[in-house]
mmCIF file of C-alpha atoms and ligand atoms in Angstrom:
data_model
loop_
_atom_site.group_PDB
_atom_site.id
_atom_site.type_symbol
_atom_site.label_atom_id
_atom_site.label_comp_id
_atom_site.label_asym_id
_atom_site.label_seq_id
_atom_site.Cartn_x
_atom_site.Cartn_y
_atom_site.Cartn_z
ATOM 1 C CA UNK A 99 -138.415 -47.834 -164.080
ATOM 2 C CA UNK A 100 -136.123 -49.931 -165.758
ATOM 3 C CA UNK A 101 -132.788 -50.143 -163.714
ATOM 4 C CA UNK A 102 -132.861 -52.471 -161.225
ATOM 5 C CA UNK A 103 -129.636 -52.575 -158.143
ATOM 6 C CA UNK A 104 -127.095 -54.338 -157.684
ATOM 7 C CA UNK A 105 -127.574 -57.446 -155.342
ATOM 8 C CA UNK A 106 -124.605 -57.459 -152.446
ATOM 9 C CA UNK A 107 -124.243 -61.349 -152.393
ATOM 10 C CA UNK A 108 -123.370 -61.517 -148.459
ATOM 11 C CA UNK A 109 -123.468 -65.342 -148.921
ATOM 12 C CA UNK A 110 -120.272 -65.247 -151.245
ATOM 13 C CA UNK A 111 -118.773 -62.865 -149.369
ATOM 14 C CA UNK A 112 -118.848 -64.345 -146.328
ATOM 15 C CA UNK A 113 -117.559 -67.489 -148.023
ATOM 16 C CA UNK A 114 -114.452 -65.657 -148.954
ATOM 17 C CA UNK A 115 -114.139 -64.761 -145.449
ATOM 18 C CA UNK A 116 -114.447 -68.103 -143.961
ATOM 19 C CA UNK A 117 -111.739 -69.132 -146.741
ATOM 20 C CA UNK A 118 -109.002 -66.757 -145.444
ATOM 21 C CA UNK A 119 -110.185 -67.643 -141.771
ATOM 22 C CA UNK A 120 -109.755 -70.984 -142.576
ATOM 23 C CA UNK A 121 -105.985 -70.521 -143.820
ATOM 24 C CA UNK A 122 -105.353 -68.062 -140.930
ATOM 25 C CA UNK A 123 -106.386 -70.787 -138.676
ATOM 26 C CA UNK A 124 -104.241 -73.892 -140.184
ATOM 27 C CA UNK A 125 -101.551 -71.431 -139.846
ATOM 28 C CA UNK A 126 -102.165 -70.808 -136.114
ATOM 29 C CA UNK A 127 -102.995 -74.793 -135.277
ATOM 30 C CA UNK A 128 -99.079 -75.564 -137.073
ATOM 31 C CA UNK A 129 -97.132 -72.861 -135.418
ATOM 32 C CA UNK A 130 -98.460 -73.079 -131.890
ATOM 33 C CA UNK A 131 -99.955 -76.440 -131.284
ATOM 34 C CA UNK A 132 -103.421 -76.242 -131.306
ATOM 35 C CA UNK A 133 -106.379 -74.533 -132.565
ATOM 36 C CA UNK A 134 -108.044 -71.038 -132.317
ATOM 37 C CA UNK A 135 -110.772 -71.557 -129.768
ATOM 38 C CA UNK A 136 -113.814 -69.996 -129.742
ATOM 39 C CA UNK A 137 -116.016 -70.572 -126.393
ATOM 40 C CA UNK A 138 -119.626 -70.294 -127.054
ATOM 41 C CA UNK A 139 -122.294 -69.729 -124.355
ATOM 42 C CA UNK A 140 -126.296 -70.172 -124.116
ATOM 43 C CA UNK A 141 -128.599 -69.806 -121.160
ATOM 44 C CA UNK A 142 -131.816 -71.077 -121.175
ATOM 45 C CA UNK A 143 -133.010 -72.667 -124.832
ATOM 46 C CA UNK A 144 -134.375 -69.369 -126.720
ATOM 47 C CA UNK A 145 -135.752 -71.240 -129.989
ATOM 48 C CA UNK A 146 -133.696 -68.194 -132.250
ATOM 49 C CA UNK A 147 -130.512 -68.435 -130.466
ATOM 50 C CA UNK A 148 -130.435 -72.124 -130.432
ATOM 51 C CA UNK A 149 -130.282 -71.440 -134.315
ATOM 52 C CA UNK A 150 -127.654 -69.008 -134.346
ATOM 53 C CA UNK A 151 -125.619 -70.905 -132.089
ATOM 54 C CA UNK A 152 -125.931 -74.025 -133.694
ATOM 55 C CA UNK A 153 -124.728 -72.413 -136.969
ATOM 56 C CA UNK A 154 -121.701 -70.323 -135.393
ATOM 57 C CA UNK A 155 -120.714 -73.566 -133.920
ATOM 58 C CA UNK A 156 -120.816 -75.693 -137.450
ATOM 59 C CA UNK A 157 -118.688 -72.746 -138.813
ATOM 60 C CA UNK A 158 -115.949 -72.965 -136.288
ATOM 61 C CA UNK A 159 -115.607 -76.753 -137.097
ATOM 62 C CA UNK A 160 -115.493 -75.895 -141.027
ATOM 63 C CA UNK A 161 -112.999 -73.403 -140.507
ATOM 64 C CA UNK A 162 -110.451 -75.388 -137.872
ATOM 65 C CA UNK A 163 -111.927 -72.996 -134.929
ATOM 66 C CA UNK A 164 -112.307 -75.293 -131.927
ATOM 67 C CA UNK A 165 -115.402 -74.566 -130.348
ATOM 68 C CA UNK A 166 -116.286 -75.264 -126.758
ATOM 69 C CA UNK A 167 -120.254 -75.325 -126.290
ATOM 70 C CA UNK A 168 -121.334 -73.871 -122.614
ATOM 71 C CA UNK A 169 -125.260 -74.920 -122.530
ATOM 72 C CA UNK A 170 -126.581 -73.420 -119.346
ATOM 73 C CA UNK A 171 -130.300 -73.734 -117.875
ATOM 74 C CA UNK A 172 -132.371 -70.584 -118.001
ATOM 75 C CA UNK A 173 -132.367 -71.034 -113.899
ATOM 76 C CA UNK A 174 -128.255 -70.278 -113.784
ATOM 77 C CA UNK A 175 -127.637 -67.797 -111.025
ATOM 78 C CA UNK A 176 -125.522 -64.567 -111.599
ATOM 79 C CA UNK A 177 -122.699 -65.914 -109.264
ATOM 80 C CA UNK A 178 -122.435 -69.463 -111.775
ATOM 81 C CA UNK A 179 -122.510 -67.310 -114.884
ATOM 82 C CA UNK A 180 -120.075 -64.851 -113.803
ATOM 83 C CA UNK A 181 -117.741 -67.909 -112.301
ATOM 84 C CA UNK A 182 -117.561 -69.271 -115.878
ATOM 85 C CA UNK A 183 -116.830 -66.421 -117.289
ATOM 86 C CA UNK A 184 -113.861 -65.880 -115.524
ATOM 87 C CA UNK A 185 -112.610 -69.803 -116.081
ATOM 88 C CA UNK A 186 -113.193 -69.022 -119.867
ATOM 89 C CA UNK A 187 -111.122 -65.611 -119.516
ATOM 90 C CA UNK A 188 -108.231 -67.558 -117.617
ATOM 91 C CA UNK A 189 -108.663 -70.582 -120.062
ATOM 92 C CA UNK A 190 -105.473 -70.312 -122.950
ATOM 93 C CA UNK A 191 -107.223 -72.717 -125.103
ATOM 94 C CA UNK A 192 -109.728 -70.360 -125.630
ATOM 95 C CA UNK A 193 -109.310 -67.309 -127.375
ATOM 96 C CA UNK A 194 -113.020 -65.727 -127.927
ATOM 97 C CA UNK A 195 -115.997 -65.503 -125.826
ATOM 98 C CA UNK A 196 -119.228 -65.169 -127.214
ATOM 99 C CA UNK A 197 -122.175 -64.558 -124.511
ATOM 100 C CA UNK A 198 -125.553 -65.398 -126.803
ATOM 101 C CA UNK A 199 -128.034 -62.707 -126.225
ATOM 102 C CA UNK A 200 -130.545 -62.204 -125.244
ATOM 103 C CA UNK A 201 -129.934 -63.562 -121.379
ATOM 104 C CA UNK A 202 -132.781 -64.821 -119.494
ATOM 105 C CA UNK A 203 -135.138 -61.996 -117.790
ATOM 106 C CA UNK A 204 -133.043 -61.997 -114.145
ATOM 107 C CA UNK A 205 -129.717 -61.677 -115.364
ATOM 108 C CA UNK A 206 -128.072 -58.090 -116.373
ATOM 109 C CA UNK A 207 -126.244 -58.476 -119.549
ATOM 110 C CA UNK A 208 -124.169 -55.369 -118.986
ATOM 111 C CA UNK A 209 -122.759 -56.805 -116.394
ATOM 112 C CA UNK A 210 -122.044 -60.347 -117.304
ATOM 113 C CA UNK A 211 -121.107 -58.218 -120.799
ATOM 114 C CA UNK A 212 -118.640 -57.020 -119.096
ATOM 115 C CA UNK A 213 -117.075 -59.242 -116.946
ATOM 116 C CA UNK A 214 -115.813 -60.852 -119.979
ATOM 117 C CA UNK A 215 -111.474 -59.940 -120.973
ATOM 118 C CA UNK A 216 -111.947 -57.086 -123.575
ATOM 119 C CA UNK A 217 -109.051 -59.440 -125.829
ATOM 120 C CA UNK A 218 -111.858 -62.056 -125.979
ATOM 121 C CA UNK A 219 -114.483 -59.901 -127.046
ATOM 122 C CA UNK A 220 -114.974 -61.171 -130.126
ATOM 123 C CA UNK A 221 -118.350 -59.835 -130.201
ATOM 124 C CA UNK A 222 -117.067 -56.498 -129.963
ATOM 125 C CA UNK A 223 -119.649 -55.392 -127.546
ATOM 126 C CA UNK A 224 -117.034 -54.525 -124.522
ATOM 127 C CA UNK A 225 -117.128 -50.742 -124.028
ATOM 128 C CA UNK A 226 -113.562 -51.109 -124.231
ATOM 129 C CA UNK A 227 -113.793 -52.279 -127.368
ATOM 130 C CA UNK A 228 -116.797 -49.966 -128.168
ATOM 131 C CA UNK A 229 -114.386 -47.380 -126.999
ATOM 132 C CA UNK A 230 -111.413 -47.710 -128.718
ATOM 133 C CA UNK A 231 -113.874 -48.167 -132.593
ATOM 134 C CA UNK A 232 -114.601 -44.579 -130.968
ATOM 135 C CA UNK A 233 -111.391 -43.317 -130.610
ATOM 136 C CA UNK A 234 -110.940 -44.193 -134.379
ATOM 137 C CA UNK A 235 -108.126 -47.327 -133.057
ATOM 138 C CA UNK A 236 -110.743 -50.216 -133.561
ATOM 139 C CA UNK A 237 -109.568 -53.688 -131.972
ATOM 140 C CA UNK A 238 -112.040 -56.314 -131.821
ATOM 141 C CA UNK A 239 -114.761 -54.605 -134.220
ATOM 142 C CA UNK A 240 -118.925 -55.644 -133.577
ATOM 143 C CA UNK A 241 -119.365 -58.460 -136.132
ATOM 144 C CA UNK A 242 -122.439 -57.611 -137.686
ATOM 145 C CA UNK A 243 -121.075 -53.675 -138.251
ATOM 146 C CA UNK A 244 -118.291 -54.886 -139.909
ATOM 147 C CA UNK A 245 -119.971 -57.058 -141.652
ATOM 148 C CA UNK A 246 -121.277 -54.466 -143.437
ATOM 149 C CA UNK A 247 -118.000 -52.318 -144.304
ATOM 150 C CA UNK A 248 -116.734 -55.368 -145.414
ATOM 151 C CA UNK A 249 -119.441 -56.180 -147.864
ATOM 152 C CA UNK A 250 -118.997 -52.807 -148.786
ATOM 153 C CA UNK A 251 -115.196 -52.930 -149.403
ATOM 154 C CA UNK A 252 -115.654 -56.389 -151.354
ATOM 155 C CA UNK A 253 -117.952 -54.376 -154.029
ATOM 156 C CA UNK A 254 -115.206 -51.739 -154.368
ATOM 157 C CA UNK A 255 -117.548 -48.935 -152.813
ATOM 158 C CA UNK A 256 -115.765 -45.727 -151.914
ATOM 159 C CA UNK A 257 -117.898 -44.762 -148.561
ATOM 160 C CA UNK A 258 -115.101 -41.647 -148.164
ATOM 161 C CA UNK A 259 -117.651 -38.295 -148.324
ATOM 162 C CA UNK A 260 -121.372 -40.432 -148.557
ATOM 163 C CA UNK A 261 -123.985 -38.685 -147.047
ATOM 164 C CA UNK A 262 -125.210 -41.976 -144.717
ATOM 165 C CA UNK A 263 -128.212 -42.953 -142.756
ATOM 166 C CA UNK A 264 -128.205 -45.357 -139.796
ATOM 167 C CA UNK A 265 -132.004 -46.590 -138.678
ATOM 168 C CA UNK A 266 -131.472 -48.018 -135.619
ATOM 169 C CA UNK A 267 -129.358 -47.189 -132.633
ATOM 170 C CA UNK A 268 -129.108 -49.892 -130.424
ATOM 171 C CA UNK A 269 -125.578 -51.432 -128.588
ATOM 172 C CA UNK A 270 -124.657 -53.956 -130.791
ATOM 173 C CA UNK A 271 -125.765 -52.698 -134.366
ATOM 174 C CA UNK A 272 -126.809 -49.181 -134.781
ATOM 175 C CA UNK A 273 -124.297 -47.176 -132.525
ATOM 176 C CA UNK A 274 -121.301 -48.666 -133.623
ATOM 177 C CA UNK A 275 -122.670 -48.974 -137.295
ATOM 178 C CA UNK A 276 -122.318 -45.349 -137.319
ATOM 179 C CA UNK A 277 -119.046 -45.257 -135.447
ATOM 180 C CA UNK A 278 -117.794 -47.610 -138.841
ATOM 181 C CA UNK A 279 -119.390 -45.253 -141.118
ATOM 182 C CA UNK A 280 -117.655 -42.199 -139.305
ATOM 183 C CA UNK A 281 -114.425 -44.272 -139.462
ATOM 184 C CA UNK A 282 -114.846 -45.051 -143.058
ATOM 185 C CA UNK A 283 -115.067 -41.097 -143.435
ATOM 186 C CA UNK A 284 -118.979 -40.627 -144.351
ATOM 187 C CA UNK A 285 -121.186 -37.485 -142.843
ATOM 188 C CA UNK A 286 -123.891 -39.958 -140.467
ATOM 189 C CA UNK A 287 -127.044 -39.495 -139.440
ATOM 190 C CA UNK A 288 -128.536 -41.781 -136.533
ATOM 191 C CA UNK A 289 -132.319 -42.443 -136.710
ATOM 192 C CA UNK A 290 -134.473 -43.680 -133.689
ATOM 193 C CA UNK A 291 -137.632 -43.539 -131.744
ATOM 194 C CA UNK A 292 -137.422 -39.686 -131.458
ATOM 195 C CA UNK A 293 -136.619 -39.223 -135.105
ATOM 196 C CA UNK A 294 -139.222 -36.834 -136.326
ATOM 197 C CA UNK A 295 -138.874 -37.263 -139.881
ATOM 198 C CA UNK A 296 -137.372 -40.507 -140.704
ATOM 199 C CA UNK A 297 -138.392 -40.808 -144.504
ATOM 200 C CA UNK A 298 -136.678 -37.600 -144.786
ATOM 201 C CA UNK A 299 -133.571 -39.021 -143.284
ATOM 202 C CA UNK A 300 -133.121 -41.740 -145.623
ATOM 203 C CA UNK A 301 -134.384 -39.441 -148.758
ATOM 204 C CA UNK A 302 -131.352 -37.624 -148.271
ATOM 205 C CA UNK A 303 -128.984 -40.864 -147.879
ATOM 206 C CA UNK A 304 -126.493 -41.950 -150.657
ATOM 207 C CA UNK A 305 -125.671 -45.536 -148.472
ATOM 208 C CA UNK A 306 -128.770 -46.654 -145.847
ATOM 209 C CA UNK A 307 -128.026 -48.982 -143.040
ATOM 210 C CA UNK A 308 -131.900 -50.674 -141.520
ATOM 211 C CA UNK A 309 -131.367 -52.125 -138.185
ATOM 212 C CA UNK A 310 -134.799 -51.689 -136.660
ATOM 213 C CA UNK A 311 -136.349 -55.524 -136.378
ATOM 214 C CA UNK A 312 -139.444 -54.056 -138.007
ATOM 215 C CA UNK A 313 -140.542 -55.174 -141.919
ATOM 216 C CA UNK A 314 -140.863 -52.818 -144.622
ATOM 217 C CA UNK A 315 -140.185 -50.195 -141.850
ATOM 218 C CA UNK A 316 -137.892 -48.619 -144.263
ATOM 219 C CA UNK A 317 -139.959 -47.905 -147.603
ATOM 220 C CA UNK A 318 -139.035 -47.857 -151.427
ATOM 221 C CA UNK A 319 -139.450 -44.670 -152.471
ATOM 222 C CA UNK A 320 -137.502 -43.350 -149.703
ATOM 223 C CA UNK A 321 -134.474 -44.505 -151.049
ATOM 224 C CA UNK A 322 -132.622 -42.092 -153.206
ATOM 225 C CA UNK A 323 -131.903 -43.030 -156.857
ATOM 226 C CA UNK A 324 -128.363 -45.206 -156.724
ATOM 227 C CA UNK A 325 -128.273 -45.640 -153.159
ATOM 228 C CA UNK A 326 -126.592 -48.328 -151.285
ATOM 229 C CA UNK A 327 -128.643 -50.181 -149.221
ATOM 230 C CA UNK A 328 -127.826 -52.567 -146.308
ATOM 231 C CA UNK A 329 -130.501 -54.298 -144.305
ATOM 232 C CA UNK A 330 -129.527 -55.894 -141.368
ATOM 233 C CA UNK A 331 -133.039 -56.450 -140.112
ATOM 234 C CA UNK A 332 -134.225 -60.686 -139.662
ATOM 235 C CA UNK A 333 -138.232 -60.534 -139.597
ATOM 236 C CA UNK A 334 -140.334 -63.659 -139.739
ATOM 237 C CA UNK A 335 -143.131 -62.399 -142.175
ATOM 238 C CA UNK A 336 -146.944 -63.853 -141.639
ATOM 239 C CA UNK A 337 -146.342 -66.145 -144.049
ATOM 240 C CA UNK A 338 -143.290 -67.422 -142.286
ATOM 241 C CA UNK A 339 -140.842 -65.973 -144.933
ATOM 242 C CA UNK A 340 -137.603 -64.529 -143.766
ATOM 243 C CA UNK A 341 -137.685 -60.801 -144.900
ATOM 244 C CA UNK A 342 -135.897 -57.556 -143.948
ATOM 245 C CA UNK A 343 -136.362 -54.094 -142.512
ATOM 246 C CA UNK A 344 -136.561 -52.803 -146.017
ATOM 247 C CA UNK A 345 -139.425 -52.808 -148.199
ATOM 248 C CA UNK A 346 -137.124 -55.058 -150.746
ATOM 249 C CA UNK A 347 -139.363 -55.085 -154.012
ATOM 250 C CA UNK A 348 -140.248 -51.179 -154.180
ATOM 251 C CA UNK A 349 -136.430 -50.293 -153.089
ATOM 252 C CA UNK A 350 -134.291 -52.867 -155.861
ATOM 253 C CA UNK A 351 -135.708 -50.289 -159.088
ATOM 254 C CA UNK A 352 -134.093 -47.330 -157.238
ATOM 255 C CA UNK A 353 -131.344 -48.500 -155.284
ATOM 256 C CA UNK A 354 -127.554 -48.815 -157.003
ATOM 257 C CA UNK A 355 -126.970 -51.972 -154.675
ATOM 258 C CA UNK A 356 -128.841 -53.327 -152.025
ATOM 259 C CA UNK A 357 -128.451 -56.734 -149.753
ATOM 260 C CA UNK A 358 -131.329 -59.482 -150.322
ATOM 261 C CA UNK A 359 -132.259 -61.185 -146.769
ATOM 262 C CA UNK A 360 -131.593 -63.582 -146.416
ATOM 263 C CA UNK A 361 -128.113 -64.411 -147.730
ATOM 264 C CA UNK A 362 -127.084 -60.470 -146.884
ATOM 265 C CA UNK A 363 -125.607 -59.114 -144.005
ATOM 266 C CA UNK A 364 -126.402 -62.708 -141.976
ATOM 267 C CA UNK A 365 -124.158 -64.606 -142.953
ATOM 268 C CA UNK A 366 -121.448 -61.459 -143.643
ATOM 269 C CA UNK A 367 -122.074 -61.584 -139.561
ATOM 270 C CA UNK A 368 -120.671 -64.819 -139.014
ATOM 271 C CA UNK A 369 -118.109 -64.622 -140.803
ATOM 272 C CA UNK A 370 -116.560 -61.649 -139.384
ATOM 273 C CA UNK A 371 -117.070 -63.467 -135.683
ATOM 274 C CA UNK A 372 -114.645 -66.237 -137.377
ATOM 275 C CA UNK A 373 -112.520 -63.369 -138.131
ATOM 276 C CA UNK A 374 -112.428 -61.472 -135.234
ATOM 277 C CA UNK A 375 -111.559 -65.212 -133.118
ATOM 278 C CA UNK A 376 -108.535 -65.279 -135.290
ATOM 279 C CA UNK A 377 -107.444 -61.538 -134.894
ATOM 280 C CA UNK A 378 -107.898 -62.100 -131.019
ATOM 281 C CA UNK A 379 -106.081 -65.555 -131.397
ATOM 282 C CA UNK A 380 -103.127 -63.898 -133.289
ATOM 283 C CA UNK A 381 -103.114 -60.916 -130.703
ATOM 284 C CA UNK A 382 -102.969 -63.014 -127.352
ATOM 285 C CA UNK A 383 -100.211 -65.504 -129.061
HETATM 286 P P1 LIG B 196 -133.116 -53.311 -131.118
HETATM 287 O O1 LIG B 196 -134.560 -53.597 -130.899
HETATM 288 O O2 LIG B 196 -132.156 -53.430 -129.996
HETATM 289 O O3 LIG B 196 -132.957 -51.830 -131.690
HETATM 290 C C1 LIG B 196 -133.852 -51.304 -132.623
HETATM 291 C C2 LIG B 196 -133.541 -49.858 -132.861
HETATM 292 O O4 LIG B 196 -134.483 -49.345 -133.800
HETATM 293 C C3 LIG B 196 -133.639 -48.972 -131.625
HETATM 294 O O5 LIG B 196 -132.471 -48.179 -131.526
HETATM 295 C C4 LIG B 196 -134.861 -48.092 -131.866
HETATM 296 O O6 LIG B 196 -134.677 -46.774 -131.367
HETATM 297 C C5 LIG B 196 -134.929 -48.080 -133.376
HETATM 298 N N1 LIG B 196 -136.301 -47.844 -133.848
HETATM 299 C C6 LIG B 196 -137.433 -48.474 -133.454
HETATM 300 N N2 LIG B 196 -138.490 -47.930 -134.087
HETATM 301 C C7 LIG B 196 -138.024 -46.938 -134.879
HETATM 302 C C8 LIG B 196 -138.627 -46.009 -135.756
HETATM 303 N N3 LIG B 196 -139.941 -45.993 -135.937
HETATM 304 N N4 LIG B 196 -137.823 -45.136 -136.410
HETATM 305 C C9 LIG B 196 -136.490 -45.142 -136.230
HETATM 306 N N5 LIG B 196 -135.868 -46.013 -135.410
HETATM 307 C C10 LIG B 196 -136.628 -46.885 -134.728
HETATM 308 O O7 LIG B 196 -132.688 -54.230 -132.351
HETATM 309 P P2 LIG B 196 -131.225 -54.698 -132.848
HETATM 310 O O8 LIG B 196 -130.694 -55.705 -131.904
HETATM 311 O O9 LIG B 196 -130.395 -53.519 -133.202
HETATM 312 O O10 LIG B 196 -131.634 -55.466 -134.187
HETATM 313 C C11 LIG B 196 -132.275 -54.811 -135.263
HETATM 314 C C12 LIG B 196 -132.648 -55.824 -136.323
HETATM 315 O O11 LIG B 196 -131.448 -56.403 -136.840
HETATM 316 C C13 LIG B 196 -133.484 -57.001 -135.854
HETATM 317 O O12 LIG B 196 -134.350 -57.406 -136.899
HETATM 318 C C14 LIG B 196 -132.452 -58.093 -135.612
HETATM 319 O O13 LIG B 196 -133.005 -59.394 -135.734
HETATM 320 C C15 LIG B 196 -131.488 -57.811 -136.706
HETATM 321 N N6 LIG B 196 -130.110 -58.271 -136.513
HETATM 322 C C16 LIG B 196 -129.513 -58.893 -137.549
HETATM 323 C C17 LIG B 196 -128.216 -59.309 -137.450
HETATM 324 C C18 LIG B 196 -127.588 -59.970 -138.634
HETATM 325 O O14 LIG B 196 -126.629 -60.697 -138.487
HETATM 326 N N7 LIG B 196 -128.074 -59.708 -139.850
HETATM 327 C C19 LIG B 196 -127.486 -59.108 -136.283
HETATM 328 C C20 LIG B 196 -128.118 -58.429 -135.220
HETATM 329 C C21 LIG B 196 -129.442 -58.008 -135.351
#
């Protein structure tokens, strides 16, 4: 086969985004004194989220987000965590909470989830918030969801009427992918653990979302001739490689467009929590 897909450069993308973020938040530090702030917390020292906040935290300081790092031991009680976040909700100078998951075995994350003020979500993982993408009057949207549509509208897609496939389901990527896609007006099908025919599922797909944490999970010749493809999936191959949840080689002959990992829907992530710290920055002022 001689076509090969489009690649979805999530890098440059996201680089537009932090651009406009960027502006947005120069404009906020001049008209009301100080900067967008973005409060950032980790328990315990979780090799993979000390990465991820590490780099959320350089890109509020290249964007004029002020960050304000929480670093708490893996032994914090629920009574300590809870306490700070309700000095971060009362806080003015901070505008966003982000609660880096996954919390230490101990803690419930629904419930320190949701102690946080649904206009400081910038996660979008409230059920408030989960509630209202829903009710089809999104506020603060899940980052790495809208990370997606936003790749999506950058590349001029039309998603209006796509027949689309979600594999995944879980809280923060697969559920309200599909609310998005619903949103964005295509027909969705969600795939899980009790899928019975999941190759059959994304045979039928015009646009495929992977969200499964599992390599090549999702296979080439599954994927419809022109499809787009978005893998959201971060594997560590044997090798050590990064790699998706999509069997990238066999899939870029038959797809129309289809997101490389890295330099995808990773750093399209990021950029949309920059985003959503200025929407909730703009709302609260
Ligand atoms: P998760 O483990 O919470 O959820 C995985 C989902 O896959 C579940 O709903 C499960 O039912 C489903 N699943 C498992 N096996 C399946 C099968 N055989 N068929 C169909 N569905 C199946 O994972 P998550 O937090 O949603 O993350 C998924 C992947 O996305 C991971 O690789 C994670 O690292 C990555 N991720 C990337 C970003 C990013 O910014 N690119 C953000 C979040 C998560």
């Amino acid at each position: 086969m001689s076509r090969t897909a489009t690649l979805l450069d999530g890098k440059a993308v996201a680089a537009k985004v932090r651009g406009e973020v960027k502006t947005r938040a120069a404009a906020f530090t001049t008209k009301h004194g100080r900067a967008p702030g973005l409060a950032v917390v980790q328990v315990g020292s979780d090799p993979a989220s000390s990465v991820y906040v590490r780099n959320k935290r350089k890109a509020c300081d290249e964007t004029g987000i002020r960050s304000f790092a929480h670093d708490l031991p893996s032994t914090v009680g629920r009574a300590e965590l809870l306490g700070l976040v309700a000095k971060l909700n009362a806080d003015d100078a901070v505008d966003g909470i982000l609660m880096q998951l996954p919390l230490p075995a101990g803690l419930d994350a629904n419930e320190i989830m949701d102690a946080i003020d649904p206009r400081k979500d910038v996660d979008g993982f409230h059920p408030h918030n989960t509630g209202l993408l829903a009710q089809k009057r999104p506020r603060l949207r899940p980052c790495t969801p809208y990370g997606v549509i936003r790749l999506a509208a950058e590349y001029g897609m039309k998603l209006r009427g796509l027949r689309a496939t979600v594999v995944g389901a879980s809280n923060i990527v697969g559920r309200p992918m599909a609310l998005e896609l619903l949103l964005a007006g295509c027909t969705v099908t969600v795939c899980h653990t009790g899928t019975r025919d999941l190759a059959a599922e994304v045979e039928r797909a015009e646009l495929v979302v992977a969200a499964v944490g599992r390599p090549g999970m999702v296979r080439g010749e599954w994927i419809r001739p022109g499809a787009a493809v978005f893998d959201v999936g971060i594997n560590r191959s044997d090798s050590g490689k990064l790699v998706g949840d999509v069997d990238f080689e066999a899939a870029l002959p038959r797809a129309g467009a289809i997101t490389p990992v890295p330099g995808g829907i990773g750093p399209m992530t990021i950029a949309m929590l920059l985003s959503n710290t200025l929407d909730a920055a703009e709302a609260r002022a």
